[in-house]
Tab-separated table of C-alpha atoms in Angstrom:
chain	number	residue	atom	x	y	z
Z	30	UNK	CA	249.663	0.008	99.692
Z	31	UNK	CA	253.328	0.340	98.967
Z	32	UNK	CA	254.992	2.906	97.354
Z	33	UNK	CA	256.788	0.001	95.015
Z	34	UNK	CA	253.046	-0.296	93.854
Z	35	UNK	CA	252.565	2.808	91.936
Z	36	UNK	CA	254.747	4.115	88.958
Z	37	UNK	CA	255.914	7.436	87.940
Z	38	UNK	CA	255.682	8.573	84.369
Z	39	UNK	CA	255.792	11.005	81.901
Z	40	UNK	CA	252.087	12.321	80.921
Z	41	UNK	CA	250.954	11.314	77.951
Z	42	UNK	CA	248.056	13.846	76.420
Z	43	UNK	CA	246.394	11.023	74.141
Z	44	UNK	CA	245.724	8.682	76.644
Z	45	UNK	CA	246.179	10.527	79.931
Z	46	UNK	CA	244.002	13.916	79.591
Z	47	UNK	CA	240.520	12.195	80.623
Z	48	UNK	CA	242.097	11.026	83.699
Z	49	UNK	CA	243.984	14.079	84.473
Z	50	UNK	CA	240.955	16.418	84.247
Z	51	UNK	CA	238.716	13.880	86.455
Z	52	UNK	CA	241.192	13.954	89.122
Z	53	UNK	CA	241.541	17.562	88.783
Z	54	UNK	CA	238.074	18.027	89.320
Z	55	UNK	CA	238.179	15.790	92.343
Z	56	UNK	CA	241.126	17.529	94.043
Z	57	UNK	CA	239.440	20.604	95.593
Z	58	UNK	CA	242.186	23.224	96.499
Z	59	UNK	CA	242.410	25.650	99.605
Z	60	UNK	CA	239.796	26.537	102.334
Z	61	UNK	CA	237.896	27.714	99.272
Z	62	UNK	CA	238.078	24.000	97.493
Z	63	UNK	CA	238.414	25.661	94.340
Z	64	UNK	CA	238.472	23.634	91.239
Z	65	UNK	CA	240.638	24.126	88.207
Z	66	UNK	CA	238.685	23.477	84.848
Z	67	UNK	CA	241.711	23.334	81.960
Z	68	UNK	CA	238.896	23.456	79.298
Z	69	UNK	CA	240.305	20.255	77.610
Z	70	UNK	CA	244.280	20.945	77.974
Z	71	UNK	CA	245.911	19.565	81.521
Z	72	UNK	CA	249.314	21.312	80.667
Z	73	UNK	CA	247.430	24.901	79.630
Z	74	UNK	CA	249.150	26.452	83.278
Z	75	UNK	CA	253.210	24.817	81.727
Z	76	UNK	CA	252.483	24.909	78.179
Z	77	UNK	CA	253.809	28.964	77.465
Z	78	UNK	CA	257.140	27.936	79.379
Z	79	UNK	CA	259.674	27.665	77.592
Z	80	UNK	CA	260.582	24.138	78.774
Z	81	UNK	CA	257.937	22.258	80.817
Z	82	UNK	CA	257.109	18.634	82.078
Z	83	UNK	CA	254.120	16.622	83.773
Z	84	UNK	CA	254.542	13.516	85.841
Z	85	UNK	CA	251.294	11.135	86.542
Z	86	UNK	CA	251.462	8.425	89.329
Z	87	UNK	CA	249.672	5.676	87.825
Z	88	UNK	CA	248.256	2.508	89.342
Z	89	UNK	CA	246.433	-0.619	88.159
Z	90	UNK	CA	245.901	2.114	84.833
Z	91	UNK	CA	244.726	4.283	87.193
Z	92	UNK	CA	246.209	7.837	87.293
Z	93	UNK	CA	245.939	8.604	91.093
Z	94	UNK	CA	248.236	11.623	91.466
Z	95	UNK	CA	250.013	14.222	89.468
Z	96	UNK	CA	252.597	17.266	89.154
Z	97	UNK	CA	254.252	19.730	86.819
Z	98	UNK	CA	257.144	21.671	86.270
Z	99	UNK	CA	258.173	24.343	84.218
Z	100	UNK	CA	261.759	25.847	83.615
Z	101	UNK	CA	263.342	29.407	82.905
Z	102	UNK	CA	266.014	32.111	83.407
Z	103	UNK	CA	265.408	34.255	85.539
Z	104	UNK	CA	267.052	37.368	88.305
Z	105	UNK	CA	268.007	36.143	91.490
Z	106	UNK	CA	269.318	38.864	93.456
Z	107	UNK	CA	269.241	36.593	96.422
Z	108	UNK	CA	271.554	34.184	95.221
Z	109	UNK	CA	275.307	34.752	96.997
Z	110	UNK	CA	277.907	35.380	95.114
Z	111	UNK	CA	275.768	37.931	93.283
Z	112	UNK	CA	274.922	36.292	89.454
Z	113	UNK	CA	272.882	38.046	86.693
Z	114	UNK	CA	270.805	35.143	85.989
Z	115	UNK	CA	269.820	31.426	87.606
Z	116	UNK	CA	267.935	28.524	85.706
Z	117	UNK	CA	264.739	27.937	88.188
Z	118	UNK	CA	262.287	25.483	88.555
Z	119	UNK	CA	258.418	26.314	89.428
Z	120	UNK	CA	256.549	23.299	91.009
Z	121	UNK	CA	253.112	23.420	90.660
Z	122	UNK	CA	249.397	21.420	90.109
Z	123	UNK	CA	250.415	18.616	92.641
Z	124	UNK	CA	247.636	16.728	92.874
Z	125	UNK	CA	246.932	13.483	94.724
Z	126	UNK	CA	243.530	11.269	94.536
Z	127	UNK	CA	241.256	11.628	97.877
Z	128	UNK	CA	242.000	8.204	98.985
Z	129	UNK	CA	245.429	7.846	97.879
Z	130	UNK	CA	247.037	10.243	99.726
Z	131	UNK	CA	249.754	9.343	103.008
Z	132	UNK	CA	250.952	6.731	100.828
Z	133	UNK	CA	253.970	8.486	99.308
Z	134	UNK	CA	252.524	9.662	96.030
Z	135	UNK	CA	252.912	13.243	96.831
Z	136	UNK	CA	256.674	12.891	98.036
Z	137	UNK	CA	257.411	10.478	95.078
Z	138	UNK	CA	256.588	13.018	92.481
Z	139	UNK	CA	258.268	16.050	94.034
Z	140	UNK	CA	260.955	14.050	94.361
Z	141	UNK	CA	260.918	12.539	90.309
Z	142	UNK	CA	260.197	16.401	89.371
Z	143	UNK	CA	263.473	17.832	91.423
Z	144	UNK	CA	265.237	15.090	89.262
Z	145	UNK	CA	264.095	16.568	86.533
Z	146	UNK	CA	265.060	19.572	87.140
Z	147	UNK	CA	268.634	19.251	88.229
Z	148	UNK	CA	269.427	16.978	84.490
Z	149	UNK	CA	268.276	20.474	82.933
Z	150	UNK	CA	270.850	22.451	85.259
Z	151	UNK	CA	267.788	24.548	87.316
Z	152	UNK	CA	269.773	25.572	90.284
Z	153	UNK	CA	266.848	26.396	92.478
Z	154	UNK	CA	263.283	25.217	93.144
Z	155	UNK	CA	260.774	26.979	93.816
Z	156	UNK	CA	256.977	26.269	94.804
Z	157	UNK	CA	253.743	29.053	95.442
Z	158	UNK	CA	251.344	27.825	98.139
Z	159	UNK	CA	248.501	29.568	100.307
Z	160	UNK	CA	249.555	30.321	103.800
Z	161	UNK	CA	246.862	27.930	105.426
Z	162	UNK	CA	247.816	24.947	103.481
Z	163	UNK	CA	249.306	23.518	105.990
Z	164	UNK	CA	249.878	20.120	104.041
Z	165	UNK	CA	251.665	21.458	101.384
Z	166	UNK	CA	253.798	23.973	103.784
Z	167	UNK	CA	254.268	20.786	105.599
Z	168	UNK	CA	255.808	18.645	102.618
Z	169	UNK	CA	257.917	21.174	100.728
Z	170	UNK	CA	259.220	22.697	103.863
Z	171	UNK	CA	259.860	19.945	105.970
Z	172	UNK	CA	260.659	17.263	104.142
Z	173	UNK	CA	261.770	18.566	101.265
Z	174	UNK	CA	263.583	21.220	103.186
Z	175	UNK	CA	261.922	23.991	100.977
Z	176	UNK	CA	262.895	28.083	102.603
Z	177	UNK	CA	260.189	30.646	103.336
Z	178	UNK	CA	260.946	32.813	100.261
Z	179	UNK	CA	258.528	35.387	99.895
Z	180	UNK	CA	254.945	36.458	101.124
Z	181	UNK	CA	253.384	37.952	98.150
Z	182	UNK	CA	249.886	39.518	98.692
Z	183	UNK	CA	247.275	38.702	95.867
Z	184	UNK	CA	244.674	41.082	95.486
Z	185	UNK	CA	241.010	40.372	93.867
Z	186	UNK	CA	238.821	42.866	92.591
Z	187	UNK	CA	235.737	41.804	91.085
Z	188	UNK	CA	234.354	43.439	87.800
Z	189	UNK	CA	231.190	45.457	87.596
Z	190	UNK	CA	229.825	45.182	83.746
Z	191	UNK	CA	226.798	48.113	84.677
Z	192	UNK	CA	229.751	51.037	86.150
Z	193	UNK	CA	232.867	52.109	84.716
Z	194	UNK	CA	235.595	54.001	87.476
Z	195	UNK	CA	235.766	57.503	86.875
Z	196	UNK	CA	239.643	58.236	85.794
Z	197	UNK	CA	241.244	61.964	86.623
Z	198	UNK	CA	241.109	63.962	84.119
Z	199	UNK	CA	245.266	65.045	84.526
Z	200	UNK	CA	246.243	61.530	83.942
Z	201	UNK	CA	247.080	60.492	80.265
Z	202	UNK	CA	247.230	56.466	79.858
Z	203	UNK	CA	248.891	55.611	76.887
Z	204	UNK	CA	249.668	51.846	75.149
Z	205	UNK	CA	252.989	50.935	73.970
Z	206	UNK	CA	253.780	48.685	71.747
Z	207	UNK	CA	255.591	45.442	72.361
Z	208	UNK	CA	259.124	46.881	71.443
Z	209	UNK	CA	258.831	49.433	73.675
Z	210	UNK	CA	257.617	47.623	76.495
Z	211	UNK	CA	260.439	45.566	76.802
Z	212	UNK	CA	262.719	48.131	76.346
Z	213	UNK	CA	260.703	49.757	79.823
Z	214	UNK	CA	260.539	47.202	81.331
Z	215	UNK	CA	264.451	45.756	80.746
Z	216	UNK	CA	265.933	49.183	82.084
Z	217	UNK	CA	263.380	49.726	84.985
Z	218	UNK	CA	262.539	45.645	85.966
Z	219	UNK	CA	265.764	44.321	84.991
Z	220	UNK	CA	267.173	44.073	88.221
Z	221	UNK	CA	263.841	42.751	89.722
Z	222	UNK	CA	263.650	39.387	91.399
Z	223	UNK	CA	262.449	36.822	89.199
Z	224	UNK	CA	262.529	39.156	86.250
Z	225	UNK	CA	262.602	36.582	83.020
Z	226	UNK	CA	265.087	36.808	80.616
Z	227	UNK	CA	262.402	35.831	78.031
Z	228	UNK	CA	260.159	38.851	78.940
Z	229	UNK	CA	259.907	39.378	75.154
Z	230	UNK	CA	258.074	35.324	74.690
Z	231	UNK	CA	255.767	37.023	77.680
Z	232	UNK	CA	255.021	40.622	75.570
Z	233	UNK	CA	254.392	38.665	72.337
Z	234	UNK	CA	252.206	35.846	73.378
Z	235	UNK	CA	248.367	36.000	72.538
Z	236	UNK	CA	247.300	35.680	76.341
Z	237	UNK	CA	249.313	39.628	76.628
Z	238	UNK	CA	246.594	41.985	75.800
Z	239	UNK	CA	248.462	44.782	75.976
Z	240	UNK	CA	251.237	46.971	77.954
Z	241	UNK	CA	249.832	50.579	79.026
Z	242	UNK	CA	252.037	53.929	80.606
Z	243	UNK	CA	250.256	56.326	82.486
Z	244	UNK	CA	251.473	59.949	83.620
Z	245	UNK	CA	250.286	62.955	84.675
Z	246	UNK	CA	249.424	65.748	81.435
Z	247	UNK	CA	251.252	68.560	83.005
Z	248	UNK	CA	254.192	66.096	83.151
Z	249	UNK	CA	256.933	68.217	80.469
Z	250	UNK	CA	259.168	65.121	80.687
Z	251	UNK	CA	256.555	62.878	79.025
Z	252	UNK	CA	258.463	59.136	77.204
Z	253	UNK	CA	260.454	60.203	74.187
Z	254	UNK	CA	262.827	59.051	72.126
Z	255	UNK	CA	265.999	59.986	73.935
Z	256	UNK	CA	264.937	57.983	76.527
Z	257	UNK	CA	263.156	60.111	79.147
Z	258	UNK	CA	260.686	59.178	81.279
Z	259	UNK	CA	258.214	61.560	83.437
Z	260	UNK	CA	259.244	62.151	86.508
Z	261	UNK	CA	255.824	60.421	88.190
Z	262	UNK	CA	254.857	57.253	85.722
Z	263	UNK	CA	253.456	54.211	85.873
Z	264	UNK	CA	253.467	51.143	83.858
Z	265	UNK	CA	251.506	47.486	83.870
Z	266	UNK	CA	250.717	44.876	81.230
Z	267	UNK	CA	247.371	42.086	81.090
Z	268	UNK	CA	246.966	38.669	80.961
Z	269	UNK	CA	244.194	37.292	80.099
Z	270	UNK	CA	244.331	34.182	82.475
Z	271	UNK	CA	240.875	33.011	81.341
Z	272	UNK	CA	241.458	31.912	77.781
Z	273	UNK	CA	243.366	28.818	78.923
Z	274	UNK	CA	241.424	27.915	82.001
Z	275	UNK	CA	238.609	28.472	84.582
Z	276	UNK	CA	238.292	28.035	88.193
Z	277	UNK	CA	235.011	27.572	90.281
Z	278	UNK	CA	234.836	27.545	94.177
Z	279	UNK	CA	233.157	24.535	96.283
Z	280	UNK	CA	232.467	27.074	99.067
Z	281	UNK	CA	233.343	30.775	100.760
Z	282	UNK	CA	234.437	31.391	104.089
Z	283	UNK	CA	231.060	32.098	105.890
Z	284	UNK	CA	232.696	35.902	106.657
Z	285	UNK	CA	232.408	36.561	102.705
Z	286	UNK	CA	228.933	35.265	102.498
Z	287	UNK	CA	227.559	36.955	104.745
Z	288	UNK	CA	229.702	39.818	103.380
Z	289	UNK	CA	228.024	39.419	99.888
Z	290	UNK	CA	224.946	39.275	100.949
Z	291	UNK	CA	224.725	42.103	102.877
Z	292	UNK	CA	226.813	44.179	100.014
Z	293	UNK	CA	223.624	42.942	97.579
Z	294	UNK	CA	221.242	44.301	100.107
Z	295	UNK	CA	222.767	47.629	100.582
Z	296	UNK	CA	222.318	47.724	96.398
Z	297	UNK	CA	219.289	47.024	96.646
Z	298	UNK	CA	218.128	49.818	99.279
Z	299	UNK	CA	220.580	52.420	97.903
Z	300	UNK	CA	221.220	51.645	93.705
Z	301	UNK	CA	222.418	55.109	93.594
Z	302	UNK	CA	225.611	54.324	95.593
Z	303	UNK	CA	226.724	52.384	92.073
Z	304	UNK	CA	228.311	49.465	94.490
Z	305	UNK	CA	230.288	47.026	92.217
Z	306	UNK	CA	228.554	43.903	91.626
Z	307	UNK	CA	230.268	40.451	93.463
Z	308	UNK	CA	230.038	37.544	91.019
Z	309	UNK	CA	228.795	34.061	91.547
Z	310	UNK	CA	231.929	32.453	92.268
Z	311	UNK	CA	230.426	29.146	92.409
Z	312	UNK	CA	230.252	29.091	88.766
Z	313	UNK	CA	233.193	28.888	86.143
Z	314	UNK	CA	235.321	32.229	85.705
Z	315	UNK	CA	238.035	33.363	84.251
Z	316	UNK	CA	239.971	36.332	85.346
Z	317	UNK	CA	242.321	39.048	83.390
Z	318	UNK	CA	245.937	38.902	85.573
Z	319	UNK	CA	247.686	42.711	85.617
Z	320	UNK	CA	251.353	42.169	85.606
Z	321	UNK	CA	254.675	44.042	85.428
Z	322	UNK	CA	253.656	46.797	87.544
Z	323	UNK	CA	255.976	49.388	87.756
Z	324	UNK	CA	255.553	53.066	89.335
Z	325	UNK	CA	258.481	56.032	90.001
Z	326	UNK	CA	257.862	59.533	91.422
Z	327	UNK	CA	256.030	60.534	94.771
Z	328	UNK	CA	253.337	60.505	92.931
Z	329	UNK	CA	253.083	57.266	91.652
Z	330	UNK	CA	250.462	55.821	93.367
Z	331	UNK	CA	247.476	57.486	91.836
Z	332	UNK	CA	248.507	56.269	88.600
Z	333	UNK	CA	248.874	52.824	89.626
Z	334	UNK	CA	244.817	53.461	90.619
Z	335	UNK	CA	244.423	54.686	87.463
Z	336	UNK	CA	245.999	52.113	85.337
Z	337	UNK	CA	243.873	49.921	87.781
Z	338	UNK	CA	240.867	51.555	87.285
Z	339	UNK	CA	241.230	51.458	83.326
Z	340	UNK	CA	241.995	47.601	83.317
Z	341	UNK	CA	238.705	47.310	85.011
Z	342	UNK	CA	236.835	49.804	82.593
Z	343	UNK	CA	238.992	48.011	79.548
Z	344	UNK	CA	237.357	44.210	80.720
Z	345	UNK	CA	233.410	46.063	81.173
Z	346	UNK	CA	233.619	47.470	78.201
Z	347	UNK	CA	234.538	43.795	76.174
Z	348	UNK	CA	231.148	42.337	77.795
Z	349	UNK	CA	233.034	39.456	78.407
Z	350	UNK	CA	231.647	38.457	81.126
Z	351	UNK	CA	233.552	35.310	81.804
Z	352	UNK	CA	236.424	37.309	83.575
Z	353	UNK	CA	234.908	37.803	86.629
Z	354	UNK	CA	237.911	39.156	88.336
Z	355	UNK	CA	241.028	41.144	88.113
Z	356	UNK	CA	243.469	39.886	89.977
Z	357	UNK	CA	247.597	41.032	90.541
Z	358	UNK	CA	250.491	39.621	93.211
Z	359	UNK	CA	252.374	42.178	94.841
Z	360	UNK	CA	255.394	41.555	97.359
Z	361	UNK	CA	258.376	43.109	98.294
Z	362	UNK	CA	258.798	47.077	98.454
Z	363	UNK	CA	255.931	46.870	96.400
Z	364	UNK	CA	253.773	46.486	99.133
Z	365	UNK	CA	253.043	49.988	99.814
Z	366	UNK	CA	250.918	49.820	96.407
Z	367	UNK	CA	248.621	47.576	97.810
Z	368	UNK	CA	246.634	50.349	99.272
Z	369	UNK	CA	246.329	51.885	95.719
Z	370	UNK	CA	245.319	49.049	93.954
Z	371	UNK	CA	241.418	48.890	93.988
Z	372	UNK	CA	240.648	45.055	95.540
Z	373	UNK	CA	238.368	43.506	98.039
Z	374	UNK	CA	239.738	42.524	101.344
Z	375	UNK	CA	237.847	39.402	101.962
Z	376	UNK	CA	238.545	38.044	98.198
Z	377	UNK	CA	242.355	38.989	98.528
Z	378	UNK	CA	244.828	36.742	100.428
Z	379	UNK	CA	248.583	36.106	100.839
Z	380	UNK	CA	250.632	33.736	99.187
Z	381	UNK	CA	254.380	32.266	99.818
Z	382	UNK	CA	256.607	31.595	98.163
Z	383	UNK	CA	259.315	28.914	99.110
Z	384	UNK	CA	262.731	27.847	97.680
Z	385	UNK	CA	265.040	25.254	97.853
Z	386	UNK	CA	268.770	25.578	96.109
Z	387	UNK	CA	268.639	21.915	94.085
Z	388	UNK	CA	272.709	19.944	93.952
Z	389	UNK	CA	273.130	19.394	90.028
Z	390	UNK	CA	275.979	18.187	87.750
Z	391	UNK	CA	276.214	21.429	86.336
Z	392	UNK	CA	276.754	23.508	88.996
Z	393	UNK	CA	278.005	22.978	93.023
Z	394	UNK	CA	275.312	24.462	94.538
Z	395	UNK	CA	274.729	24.445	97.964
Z	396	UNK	CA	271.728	25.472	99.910
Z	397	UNK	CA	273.719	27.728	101.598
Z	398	UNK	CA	274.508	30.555	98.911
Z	399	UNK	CA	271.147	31.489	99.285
Z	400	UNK	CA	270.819	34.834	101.637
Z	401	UNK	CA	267.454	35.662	102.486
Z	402	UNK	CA	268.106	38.292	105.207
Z	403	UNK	CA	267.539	41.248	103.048
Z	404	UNK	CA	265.306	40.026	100.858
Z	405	UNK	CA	261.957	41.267	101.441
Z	406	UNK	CA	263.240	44.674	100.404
Z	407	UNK	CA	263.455	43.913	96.612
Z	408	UNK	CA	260.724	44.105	94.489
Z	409	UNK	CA	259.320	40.786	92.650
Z	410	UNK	CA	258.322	40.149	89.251
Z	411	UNK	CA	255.632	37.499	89.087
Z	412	UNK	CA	255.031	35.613	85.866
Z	413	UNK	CA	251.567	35.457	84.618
Z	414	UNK	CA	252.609	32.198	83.140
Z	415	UNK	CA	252.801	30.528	86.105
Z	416	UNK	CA	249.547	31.769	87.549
């Protein structure tokens, strides 16, 4: 088969959403082969974007591969000379039929998508893969001469409905409303990489359960009017990733089986020891994503666990026992949370980021006024949209 053999087109959701969720379905993703259900909406991972596209490769009226795009302003501290804000481009759900892939597909629809983007003035490209998927590394970096951007670490932590995490008594946790959290999180995450200019769409939208501050009581400089903040807080907002879609895994590492099995014996033997409960991945789930993490003071780091710990309590307490999973994406300085952040090791895994400065007829970009060198140093705002 020829590449002239296929077309590329713009999806159509009459028509095209039977096709798109079969071949969703028969895409399996990762070592894990997980499967993306979209509950009846393809575009439910674009659709809060504030401008989006999907592309379907169609043959013989057959839709054989598929891709979509989303666009935004965002921080780029990276970005040489220094500029307040760049119009990016996230890649994601590239998916090619089984027996259809080698043949160009792939390539053809990155390549229709970066066309795309550079009509709409995005400056930059950018695409989140897993470190082992070699295929994918192998496309974006290679030939689409994609950078290593970041290394993000995602951290899992599943959700036990029968125990709730004990939280210290000296640490008051505290909701703000939607006002206030952008104000927070404009002066302290403004700066951020990747920080969206429309963090207010992000606050306001129905998938944002909530944004929550926590300090310590003794604290004398607790949030106030005039602006002051304590001089240990913390701060972190939730997603409820599950509302718009589910995933399911076609199999575990055989480490993490054997790991769950053994954890359900040791429950057995010893109830008392209250160990959390690891869910049947194998079946649908949904998961609430924490996001906008933000912690100052020395003393920071026990109420990012805390905030942690009261997400989890917050999801056993709904019964809902479709989110499975809590799950946040940490990179940058903000590494050193990671140890603070309840999760399971052999659930968790790192992700990268890469990035690719895109030649439009807005700007002169070049892929050289990107600077990377220091870059790992800066914290990163990741979008819960785009998860």
């Amino acid at each position: 088969m020829n590449v002239e053999e296929f077309i590329i087109r713009s999806y159509e959701g009459h028509s095209d959403r039977v096709q798109v969720e079969d071949l969703e379905k028969r895409c399996k993703v990762g070592k894990s082969e997980s499967v993306l259900d979209t509950m009846g909406d393809p575009i439910c991972r674009i659709r809060n974007s504030p401008m989006y596209m999907m592309l379907v490769a169609e043959q013989n009226n057959e839709l054989v591969g598929v891709i979509q795009g989303s666009i935004k302003m965002v921080i780029l501290n990276s970005h040489e000379p220094p500029k307040d804000l760049v119009k990016v481009g996230y890649v994601l759900g590239l998916r090619v039929a089984p027996h259809y892939r080698r043949k160009g597909i792939a390539s053809s629809l990155v390549q229709r998508l970066e066309e795309w983007f550079s009509s709409n003035g995005v400056e930059y490209a950018y695409v989140a893969t897993e470190k082992e998927n070699h295929a994918s590394i192998t496309l974006f970096m290679d030939k689409f001469c994609y950078t290593k951007f970041r290394t993000p670490a995602i951290l899992i932590n599943p959700v036990n409905y029968h125990h709730s995490f004990r939280i210290s008594s000296n640490i008051e946790i505290a909701r703000v409303n939607i006002e206030k959290a952008e104000s927070l999180y404009r002066r302290f995450m403004g700066s951020t990489e990747f920080f969206p200019s429309d963090i207010e769409n992000i606050l306001r939208n129905n998938l944002s359960l909530g944004t929550w501050v926590a300090y310590f009581k003794e604290d004398n400089n607790s949030f106030g009017p005039d602006g002051k903040v304590p001089n240990n807080w913390a701060m972190l907002s939730v997603w409820n990733s599950g509302e718009i879609f589910k995933l399911r895994l076609g199999k575990a590492p055989l480490s993490c089986l054997l790991f769950t099995k053994g954890w359900s014996l040791i429950d057995k033997m010893l109830p008392c020891l209250k160990l959390p409960n690891l869910p049947d991945f194998f079946d649908p789930f949904g998961f609430y994503f924490m996001y906008g993490m933000y912690h100052e003071g020395p003393l920071s780091g026990k109420l990012v666990r805390g905030l942690c710990k009261f997400v989890h309590n917050m999801v056993a307490k709904s019964k809902d026992e479709n989110c499975k999973i809590i799950v946040t994406e940490v990179g940058g300085r903000d590494h050193d949370l990671i140890h603070h952040i309840p999760h399971q090791k052999l659930l968790s895994s790192p992700d990268l980021w890469c990035i690719k400065a895109l030649k439009n007829e807005r700007t002169n970009t070049s892929h050289h006024q990107l600077t990377l060198t220091n870059a790992p140093s800066r914290s990163l705002f990741v979008d819960p949209r785009e998860v």
